[in-house]
Amino acid sequence: MDFQLSENQRALQDAARKYARDVVRPKAPHYDETSDFPKDLISAAFELGLLNMAIPSEYNGVGLTHLEQVIVCEELAWGCAGVATSLIANDLANLPIILHGTDDQKKRLLAPFGEKLKLSCFCLTEPSAGSDVAAMGTTARREGDEYVLNGSKCFITNAGYADQFTVFATLDKGKKHKGITCFVVEGRPQGLTTGKHENKMGQRASNTTTVTFDEVRVPVANRIGEEGEGFKIAMATLDNSRPLTASISIGIARAALEHSLEYSAQRHTMGKPIREHQAVQFMLAEMAMNTHAARLLTYESAQVLDEGQRNTLQSSYAKCFAADMAMKVATDAVQVFGGYGYMKEYPVEKLMRDAKLIQVYEGTSQVQRLVIAKELFR
């Protein structure tokens, strides 16, 4: 058990921190205000090797370990959580292929991401089947060497700019989760449409739209796994992606803590900096403790994966604790700033808005608690 980063991990952390500090942070307020898609920031990340982190190097990816990915992701989120979400959406979408694709599928569907900037999206959530994945309404039927997809997905990150779609659809609604199958749709074939960009409260730099499938044809060669294995693939994907989502929480919380430390040294009341008041000290101490605890949980959940073990329990611990922690830390940061914390001229109100989403996406905090309970009962 080693609690120190290696020299290579620190170098990777430094590179990601420099990108977040020099490239992302100066433009983050603009993208938060306008909700424009940060294509320039994503392009810069691609050139620096901070995109497609999960794709193995033999398929033109960066090939980072899970622990290295969460180290990088914390820095990205420290710069801007919306940008971080946009960047790791590729990893989320490609994980089903990485985990369950054949060698041929990996060569065809993963390798092009290393050749030029290309975005992918993970299409699981539906308007009437959010946490209840087994109630999925998007259907697939087989016709010869093709499947035909019909239905719609919502809240899909990067969908408006994606070149590839990892889609979960059911072959038989009556089978519930046992009917779900995973497909990869390349390009934007006839019948695939995306809706308007959602006007979100936070993480406004990430593109979020609906995706509709109207008789969209997918070759059998683009089915990931066997028929009926889609639910298992989706759950394994989320086990792998939860450490990344947790690390976004940590980046937000660390930024909120740092802003609070700086502001509390500058702001004076009753003749002294507010950080000398015990009430503020208690808040800062708890912010720091909980941020550090979340980081350790997240590192553990990533390390378990790197050791080739199942991490369902550890990743749910990390995602749930970190998401709730980030919301509390960001809210406390607004409190430290007082009335100024509520103003857009100051950075912490954005962090509070960004943090809220992590309690909702990729498994709500309530769903994580259900997962944890079920794992404990095992």
GROMACS .gro file of C-alpha atoms in nm:
model
  378
    1MET     CA    1   0.000   0.000   0.000
    2ASP     CA    2   0.169   0.315  -0.127
    3PHE     CA    3   0.013   0.657  -0.077
    4GLN     CA    4   0.267   0.840  -0.294
    5LEU     CA    5   0.238   0.903  -0.666
    6SER     CA    6   0.520   0.774  -0.883
    7GLU     CA    7   0.745   1.008  -1.077
    8ASN     CA    8   0.557   0.931  -1.399
    9GLN     CA    9   0.221   0.987  -1.233
   10ARG     CA   10   0.336   1.325  -1.100
   11ALA     CA   11   0.457   1.424  -1.446
   12LEU     CA   12   0.119   1.329  -1.589
   13GLN     CA   13  -0.056   1.523  -1.314
   14ASP     CA   14   0.161   1.828  -1.383
   15ALA     CA   15   0.085   1.816  -1.757
   16ALA     CA   16  -0.290   1.794  -1.692
   17ARG     CA   17  -0.270   2.072  -1.431
   18LYS     CA   18  -0.085   2.300  -1.673
   19TYR     CA   19  -0.351   2.241  -1.940
   20ALA     CA   20  -0.629   2.306  -1.688
   21ARG     CA   21  -0.462   2.621  -1.554
   22ASP     CA   22  -0.335   2.778  -1.876
   23VAL     CA   23  -0.586   2.657  -2.138
   24VAL     CA   24  -0.915   2.577  -1.965
   25ARG     CA   25  -0.952   2.817  -1.673
   26PRO     CA   26  -0.909   3.140  -1.873
   27LYS     CA   27  -1.197   3.040  -2.102
   28ALA     CA   28  -1.418   2.851  -1.857
   29PRO     CA   29  -1.629   3.160  -1.760
   30HIS     CA   30  -1.700   3.230  -2.128
   31TYR     CA   31  -1.824   2.878  -2.197
   32ASP     CA   32  -2.027   2.877  -1.877
   33GLU     CA   33  -2.193   3.204  -1.975
   34THR     CA   34  -2.259   3.119  -2.341
   35SER     CA   35  -2.305   2.739  -2.314
   36ASP     CA   36  -2.107   2.711  -2.639
   37PHE     CA   37  -1.926   2.387  -2.714
   38PRO     CA   38  -1.553   2.421  -2.625
   39LYS     CA   39  -1.417   2.262  -2.943
   40ASP     CA   40  -1.088   2.453  -2.914
   41LEU     CA   41  -1.026   2.324  -2.561
   42ILE     CA   42  -1.109   1.967  -2.662
   43SER     CA   43  -0.880   1.995  -2.965
   44ALA     CA   44  -0.597   2.115  -2.740
   45ALA     CA   45  -0.658   1.822  -2.504
   46PHE     CA   46  -0.640   1.580  -2.797
   47GLU     CA   47  -0.305   1.723  -2.905
   48LEU     CA   48  -0.173   1.689  -2.549
   49GLY     CA   49  -0.287   1.328  -2.510
   50LEU     CA   50  -0.560   1.409  -2.259
   51LEU     CA   51  -0.843   1.262  -2.468
   52ASN     CA   52  -0.919   0.891  -2.520
   53MET     CA   53  -0.729   0.803  -2.203
   54ALA     CA   54  -0.890   0.460  -2.164
   55ILE     CA   55  -0.822   0.331  -2.517
   56PRO     CA   56  -0.522   0.094  -2.508
   57SER     CA   57  -0.209   0.213  -2.685
   58GLU     CA   58  -0.223  -0.080  -2.932
   59TYR     CA   59  -0.544   0.075  -3.066
   60ASN     CA   60  -0.399   0.427  -3.096
   61GLY     CA   61  -0.522   0.540  -2.755
   62VAL     CA   62  -0.335   0.699  -2.466
   63GLY     CA   63  -0.354   0.374  -2.269
   64LEU     CA   64  -0.349   0.513  -1.915
   65THR     CA   65  -0.418   0.298  -1.611
   66HIS     CA   66  -0.740   0.364  -1.421
   67LEU     CA   67  -0.545   0.536  -1.145
   68GLU     CA   68  -0.368   0.759  -1.396
   69GLN     CA   69  -0.702   0.847  -1.554
   70VAL     CA   70  -0.853   0.969  -1.226
   71ILE     CA   71  -0.537   1.169  -1.148
   72VAL     CA   72  -0.574   1.347  -1.482
   73CYS     CA   73  -0.951   1.387  -1.452
   74GLU     CA   74  -0.926   1.566  -1.118
   75GLU     CA   75  -0.706   1.827  -1.281
   76LEU     CA   76  -0.941   1.865  -1.578
   77ALA     CA   77  -1.237   1.921  -1.346
   78TRP     CA   78  -1.036   2.166  -1.137
   79GLY     CA   79  -1.015   2.367  -1.459
   80CYS     CA   80  -1.382   2.322  -1.553
   81ALA     CA   81  -1.616   2.033  -1.477
   82GLY     CA   82  -1.811   2.083  -1.799
   83VAL     CA   83  -1.496   2.052  -2.007
   84ALA     CA   84  -1.389   1.745  -1.806
   85THR     CA   85  -1.727   1.582  -1.869
   86SER     CA   86  -1.694   1.652  -2.241
   87LEU     CA   87  -1.348   1.493  -2.247
   88ILE     CA   88  -1.425   1.176  -2.052
   89ALA     CA   89  -1.747   1.119  -2.250
   90ASN     CA   90  -1.528   0.955  -2.513
   91ASP     CA   91  -1.394   0.710  -2.255
   92LEU     CA   92  -1.744   0.632  -2.130
   93ALA     CA   93  -1.872   0.566  -2.483
   94ASN     CA   94  -1.573   0.355  -2.582
   95LEU     CA   95  -1.553   0.147  -2.264
   96PRO     CA   96  -1.810  -0.113  -2.387
   97ILE     CA   97  -1.586  -0.173  -2.689
   98ILE     CA   98  -1.270  -0.178  -2.477
   99LEU     CA   99  -1.421  -0.422  -2.227
  100HIS     CA  100  -1.629  -0.649  -2.452
  101GLY     CA  101  -1.539  -0.582  -2.814
  102THR     CA  102  -1.354  -0.828  -3.037
  103ASP     CA  103  -1.008  -0.749  -3.166
  104ASP     CA  104  -1.157  -0.661  -3.504
  105GLN     CA  105  -1.411  -0.428  -3.344
  106LYS     CA  106  -1.139  -0.256  -3.143
  107LYS     CA  107  -0.929  -0.202  -3.454
  108ARG     CA  108  -1.224  -0.064  -3.653
  109LEU     CA  109  -1.406   0.132  -3.385
  110LEU     CA  110  -1.131   0.251  -3.147
  111ALA     CA  111  -0.817   0.307  -3.355
  112PRO     CA  112  -0.961   0.601  -3.559
  113PHE     CA  113  -0.993   0.805  -3.236
  114GLY     CA  114  -0.615   0.827  -3.216
  115GLU     CA  115  -0.573   0.943  -3.576
  116LYS     CA  116  -0.779   1.262  -3.559
  117LEU     CA  117  -1.011   1.444  -3.321
  118LYS     CA  118  -1.328   1.238  -3.302
  119LEU     CA  119  -1.608   1.237  -3.044
  120SER     CA  120  -1.831   0.955  -2.928
  121CYS     CA  121  -2.127   0.934  -2.692
  122PHE     CA  122  -2.286   0.682  -2.459
  123CYS     CA  123  -2.658   0.639  -2.530
  124LEU     CA  124  -2.828   0.468  -2.235
  125THR     CA  125  -3.060   0.712  -2.054
  126GLU     CA  126  -3.417   0.754  -2.179
  127PRO     CA  127  -3.698   0.997  -2.089
  128SER     CA  128  -3.901   0.722  -1.918
  129ALA     CA  129  -3.615   0.493  -1.818
  130GLY     CA  130  -3.347   0.684  -1.632
  131SER     CA  131  -3.243   0.487  -1.326
  132ASP     CA  132  -3.474   0.202  -1.434
  133VAL     CA  133  -3.261   0.074  -1.722
  134ALA     CA  134  -3.467  -0.246  -1.751
  135ALA     CA  135  -3.767  -0.033  -1.863
  136MET     CA  136  -3.578   0.069  -2.177
  137GLY     CA  137  -3.802   0.159  -2.472
  138THR     CA  138  -3.549   0.186  -2.755
  139THR     CA  139  -3.585  -0.128  -2.965
  140ALA     CA  140  -3.373  -0.329  -3.205
  141ARG     CA  141  -3.492  -0.590  -3.452
  142ARG     CA  142  -3.273  -0.807  -3.669
  143GLU     CA  143  -3.311  -0.808  -4.046
  144GLY     CA  144  -3.050  -1.030  -4.209
  145ASP     CA  145  -2.703  -0.890  -4.148
  146GLU     CA  146  -2.836  -0.574  -3.987
  147TYR     CA  147  -3.025  -0.454  -3.683
  148VAL     CA  148  -3.281  -0.173  -3.707
  149LEU     CA  149  -3.298   0.071  -3.414
  150ASN     CA  150  -3.600   0.277  -3.310
  151GLY     CA  151  -3.643   0.499  -3.006
  152SER     CA  152  -3.487   0.795  -2.830
  153LYS     CA  153  -3.225   0.874  -2.568
  154CYS     CA  154  -3.195   1.187  -2.354
  155PHE     CA  155  -2.925   1.383  -2.171
  156ILE     CA  156  -2.655   1.246  -2.402
  157THR     CA  157  -2.317   1.419  -2.363
  158ASN     CA  158  -2.141   1.526  -2.685
  159ALA     CA  159  -2.427   1.395  -2.900
  160GLY     CA  160  -2.453   1.714  -3.104
  161TYR     CA  161  -2.092   1.675  -3.220
  162ALA     CA  162  -2.040   1.299  -3.203
  163ASP     CA  163  -1.909   1.086  -3.487
  164GLN     CA  164  -1.995   0.757  -3.316
  165PHE     CA  165  -2.275   0.641  -3.086
  166THR     CA  166  -2.268   0.350  -2.840
  167VAL     CA  167  -2.635   0.257  -2.811
  168PHE     CA  168  -2.827   0.023  -2.583
  169ALA     CA  169  -3.156  -0.113  -2.716
  170THR     CA  170  -3.383  -0.405  -2.634
  171LEU     CA  171  -3.468  -0.694  -2.863
  172ASP     CA  172  -3.762  -0.790  -2.644
  173LYS     CA  173  -3.921  -0.552  -2.392
  174GLY     CA  174  -4.081  -0.846  -2.217
  175LYS     CA  175  -3.739  -0.977  -2.116
  176LYS     CA  176  -3.654  -0.647  -1.942
  177HIS     CA  177  -3.278  -0.629  -1.871
  178LYS     CA  178  -3.221  -0.969  -2.036
  179GLY     CA  179  -3.333  -0.829  -2.370
  180ILE     CA  180  -3.091  -0.535  -2.381
  181THR     CA  181  -2.812  -0.543  -2.639
  182CYS     CA  182  -2.526  -0.303  -2.715
  183PHE     CA  183  -2.457  -0.157  -3.061
  184VAL     CA  184  -2.215   0.094  -3.212
  185VAL     CA  185  -2.356   0.332  -3.472
  186GLU     CA  186  -2.084   0.484  -3.689
  187GLY     CA  187  -2.125   0.832  -3.832
  188ARG     CA  188  -2.471   0.983  -3.866
  189PRO     CA  189  -2.673   0.742  -4.080
  190GLN     CA  190  -3.018   0.814  -4.215
  191GLY     CA  191  -3.274   0.821  -3.937
  192LEU     CA  192  -3.037   0.937  -3.661
  193THR     CA  193  -3.111   1.290  -3.540
  194THR     CA  194  -3.006   1.496  -3.240
  195GLY     CA  195  -3.212   1.758  -3.064
  196LYS     CA  196  -3.133   2.106  -2.940
  197HIS     CA  197  -2.864   2.160  -2.680
  198GLU     CA  198  -3.017   2.154  -2.333
  199ASN     CA  199  -3.001   2.480  -2.137
  200LYS     CA  200  -2.849   2.337  -1.819
  201MET     CA  201  -2.799   2.488  -1.473
  202GLY     CA  202  -2.437   2.377  -1.453
  203GLN     CA  203  -2.161   2.209  -1.653
  204ARG     CA  204  -2.273   2.432  -1.935
  205ALA     CA  205  -1.957   2.371  -2.136
  206SER     CA  206  -2.072   2.014  -2.203
  207ASN     CA  207  -2.303   1.952  -2.497
  208THR     CA  208  -2.621   1.767  -2.393
  209THR     CA  209  -2.895   1.668  -2.636
  210THR     CA  210  -3.152   1.403  -2.718
  211VAL     CA  211  -3.076   1.137  -2.980
  212THR     CA  212  -3.354   0.983  -3.188
  213PHE     CA  213  -3.333   0.663  -3.391
  214ASP     CA  214  -3.587   0.614  -3.671
  215GLU     CA  215  -3.522   0.289  -3.858
  216VAL     CA  216  -3.146   0.332  -3.813
  217ARG     CA  217  -2.958   0.036  -3.959
  218VAL     CA  218  -2.654  -0.110  -3.785
  219PRO     CA  219  -2.448  -0.402  -3.918
  220VAL     CA  220  -2.437  -0.716  -3.705
  221ALA     CA  221  -2.058  -0.668  -3.697
  222ASN     CA  222  -2.120  -0.361  -3.477
  223ARG     CA  223  -2.304  -0.550  -3.206
  224ILE     CA  224  -2.089  -0.553  -2.892
  225GLY     CA  225  -2.113  -0.885  -2.711
  226GLU     CA  226  -2.399  -1.126  -2.766
  227GLU     CA  227  -2.769  -1.053  -2.783
  228GLY     CA  228  -2.905  -0.991  -2.434
  229GLU     CA  229  -2.568  -0.900  -2.284
  230GLY     CA  230  -2.622  -0.524  -2.306
  231PHE     CA  231  -2.726  -0.475  -1.944
  232LYS     CA  232  -2.420  -0.660  -1.818
  233ILE     CA  233  -2.200  -0.453  -2.050
  234ALA     CA  234  -2.360  -0.127  -1.936
  235MET     CA  235  -2.311  -0.212  -1.567
  236ALA     CA  236  -1.948  -0.312  -1.621
  237THR     CA  237  -1.895   0.013  -1.811
  238LEU     CA  238  -2.035   0.218  -1.524
  239ASP     CA  239  -1.816   0.032  -1.273
  240ASN     CA  240  -1.519   0.146  -1.482
  241SER     CA  241  -1.642   0.502  -1.531
  242ARG     CA  242  -1.753   0.583  -1.175
  243PRO     CA  243  -1.397   0.655  -1.056
  244LEU     CA  244  -1.370   0.917  -1.332
  245THR     CA  245  -1.700   1.075  -1.231
  246ALA     CA  246  -1.589   1.076  -0.869
  247SER     CA  247  -1.266   1.248  -0.968
  248ILE     CA  248  -1.466   1.528  -1.134
  249SER     CA  249  -1.625   1.585  -0.792
  250ILE     CA  250  -1.282   1.604  -0.633
  251GLY     CA  251  -1.161   1.858  -0.888
  252ILE     CA  252  -1.464   2.077  -0.817
  253ALA     CA  253  -1.419   2.048  -0.441
  254ARG     CA  254  -1.047   2.122  -0.456
  255ALA     CA  255  -1.114   2.433  -0.662
  256ALA     CA  256  -1.381   2.545  -0.414
  257LEU     CA  257  -1.145   2.490  -0.121
  258GLU     CA  258  -0.859   2.679  -0.285
  259HIS     CA  259  -1.082   2.975  -0.372
  260SER     CA  260  -1.213   2.975  -0.015
  261LEU     CA  261  -0.865   2.970   0.135
  262GLU     CA  262  -0.757   3.261  -0.081
  263TYR     CA  263  -1.070   3.467  -0.021
  264SER     CA  264  -1.072   3.403   0.354
  265ALA     CA  265  -0.718   3.541   0.377
  266GLN     CA  266  -0.816   3.861   0.191
  267ARG     CA  267  -1.158   3.935   0.340
  268HIS     CA  268  -1.150   4.113   0.679
  269THR     CA  269  -1.422   4.142   0.940
  270MET     CA  270  -1.392   4.262   1.298
  271GLY     CA  271  -1.037   4.371   1.234
  272LYS     CA  272  -0.890   4.044   1.107
  273PRO     CA  273  -0.905   3.803   0.808
  274ILE     CA  274  -1.215   3.589   0.825
  275ARG     CA  275  -1.001   3.274   0.822
  276GLU     CA  276  -0.898   3.364   1.176
  277HIS     CA  277  -1.259   3.323   1.290
  278GLN     CA  278  -1.319   2.976   1.431
  279ALA     CA  279  -1.650   2.934   1.245
  280VAL     CA  280  -1.472   2.977   0.910
  281GLN     CA  281  -1.180   2.758   1.017
  282PHE     CA  282  -1.418   2.472   1.096
  283MET     CA  283  -1.573   2.501   0.749
  284LEU     CA  284  -1.236   2.507   0.575
  285ALA     CA  285  -1.112   2.210   0.777
  286GLU     CA  286  -1.417   2.000   0.691
  287MET     CA  287  -1.390   2.096   0.324
  288ALA     CA  288  -1.028   1.977   0.319
  289MET     CA  289  -1.095   1.655   0.514
  290ASN     CA  290  -1.381   1.546   0.295
  291THR     CA  291  -1.203   1.630  -0.030
  292HIS     CA  292  -0.907   1.419   0.080
  293ALA     CA  293  -1.130   1.131   0.192
  294ALA     CA  294  -1.308   1.130  -0.144
  295ARG     CA  295  -0.974   1.125  -0.326
  296LEU     CA  296  -0.858   0.820  -0.130
  297LEU     CA  297  -1.185   0.636  -0.200
  298THR     CA  298  -1.152   0.720  -0.568
  299TYR     CA  299  -0.790   0.610  -0.589
  300GLU     CA  300  -0.884   0.281  -0.426
  301SER     CA  301  -1.172   0.219  -0.669
  302ALA     CA  302  -0.935   0.282  -0.962
  303GLN     CA  303  -0.655   0.069  -0.816
  304VAL     CA  304  -0.892  -0.226  -0.769
  305LEU     CA  305  -0.966  -0.211  -1.143
  306ASP     CA  306  -0.596  -0.191  -1.225
  307GLU     CA  307  -0.549  -0.511  -1.023
  308GLY     CA  308  -0.807  -0.683  -1.242
  309GLN     CA  309  -1.073  -0.709  -0.973
  310ARG     CA  310  -1.442  -0.621  -0.970
  311ASN     CA  311  -1.491  -0.277  -0.813
  312THR     CA  312  -1.870  -0.236  -0.797
  313LEU     CA  313  -1.874  -0.166  -0.424
  314GLN     CA  314  -1.563   0.055  -0.418
  315SER     CA  315  -1.670   0.257  -0.720
  316SER     CA  316  -2.014   0.320  -0.572
  317TYR     CA  317  -1.856   0.424  -0.242
  318ALA     CA  318  -1.635   0.668  -0.432
  319LYS     CA  319  -1.896   0.809  -0.668
  320CYS     CA  320  -2.164   0.854  -0.403
  321PHE     CA  321  -1.939   1.000  -0.134
  322ALA     CA  322  -1.752   1.228  -0.376
  323ALA     CA  323  -2.068   1.360  -0.543
  324ASP     CA  324  -2.235   1.447  -0.213
  325MET     CA  325  -1.907   1.583  -0.080
  326ALA     CA  326  -1.854   1.815  -0.378
  327MET     CA  327  -2.204   1.959  -0.340
  328LYS     CA  328  -2.143   2.026   0.030
  329VAL     CA  329  -1.795   2.173  -0.023
  330ALA     CA  330  -1.910   2.398  -0.308
  331THR     CA  331  -2.209   2.516  -0.103
  332ASP     CA  332  -1.982   2.590   0.193
  333ALA     CA  333  -1.751   2.784  -0.040
  334VAL     CA  334  -2.043   3.007  -0.134
  335GLN     CA  335  -2.106   3.054   0.238
  336VAL     CA  336  -1.742   3.152   0.301
  337PHE     CA  337  -1.771   3.415   0.028
  338GLY     CA  338  -2.097   3.541   0.181
  339GLY     CA  339  -2.307   3.762  -0.045
  340TYR     CA  340  -2.025   3.775  -0.300
  341GLY     CA  341  -2.041   3.396  -0.334
  342TYR     CA  342  -2.383   3.435  -0.490
  343MET     CA  343  -2.253   3.670  -0.758
  344LYS     CA  344  -2.133   3.552  -1.098
  345GLU     CA  345  -1.828   3.780  -1.077
  346TYR     CA  346  -1.689   3.532  -0.824
  347PRO     CA  347  -1.599   3.171  -0.912
  348VAL     CA  348  -1.772   2.963  -0.647
  349GLU     CA  349  -2.135   2.987  -0.761
  350LYS     CA  350  -2.036   2.809  -1.083
  351LEU     CA  351  -1.875   2.532  -0.881
  352MET     CA  352  -2.194   2.481  -0.683
  353ARG     CA  353  -2.398   2.456  -1.005
  354ASP     CA  354  -2.144   2.218  -1.161
  355ALA     CA  355  -2.133   1.993  -0.854
  356LYS     CA  356  -2.508   1.932  -0.846
  357LEU     CA  357  -2.506   1.737  -1.171
  358ILE     CA  358  -2.272   1.471  -1.034
  359GLN     CA  359  -2.534   1.372  -0.779
  360VAL     CA  360  -2.762   1.299  -1.077
  361TYR     CA  361  -2.572   1.158  -1.376
  362GLU     CA  362  -2.412   0.815  -1.417
  363GLY     CA  363  -2.625   0.679  -1.135
  364THR     CA  364  -2.785   0.914  -0.884
  365SER     CA  365  -2.660   0.928  -0.528
  366GLN     CA  366  -2.973   0.735  -0.428
  367VAL     CA  367  -2.904   0.461  -0.683
  368GLN     CA  368  -2.544   0.436  -0.560
  369ARG     CA  369  -2.677   0.371  -0.210
  370LEU     CA  370  -2.896   0.092  -0.347
  371VAL     CA  371  -2.594  -0.060  -0.521
  372ILE     CA  372  -2.389  -0.035  -0.202
  373ALA     CA  373  -2.665  -0.205   0.002
  374LYS     CA  374  -2.698  -0.489  -0.249
  375GLU     CA  375  -2.323  -0.542  -0.248
  376LEU     CA  376  -2.322  -0.551   0.132
  377PHE     CA  377  -2.600  -0.813   0.127
  378ARG     CA  378  -2.386  -1.034  -0.097
   0.00000   0.00000   0.00000
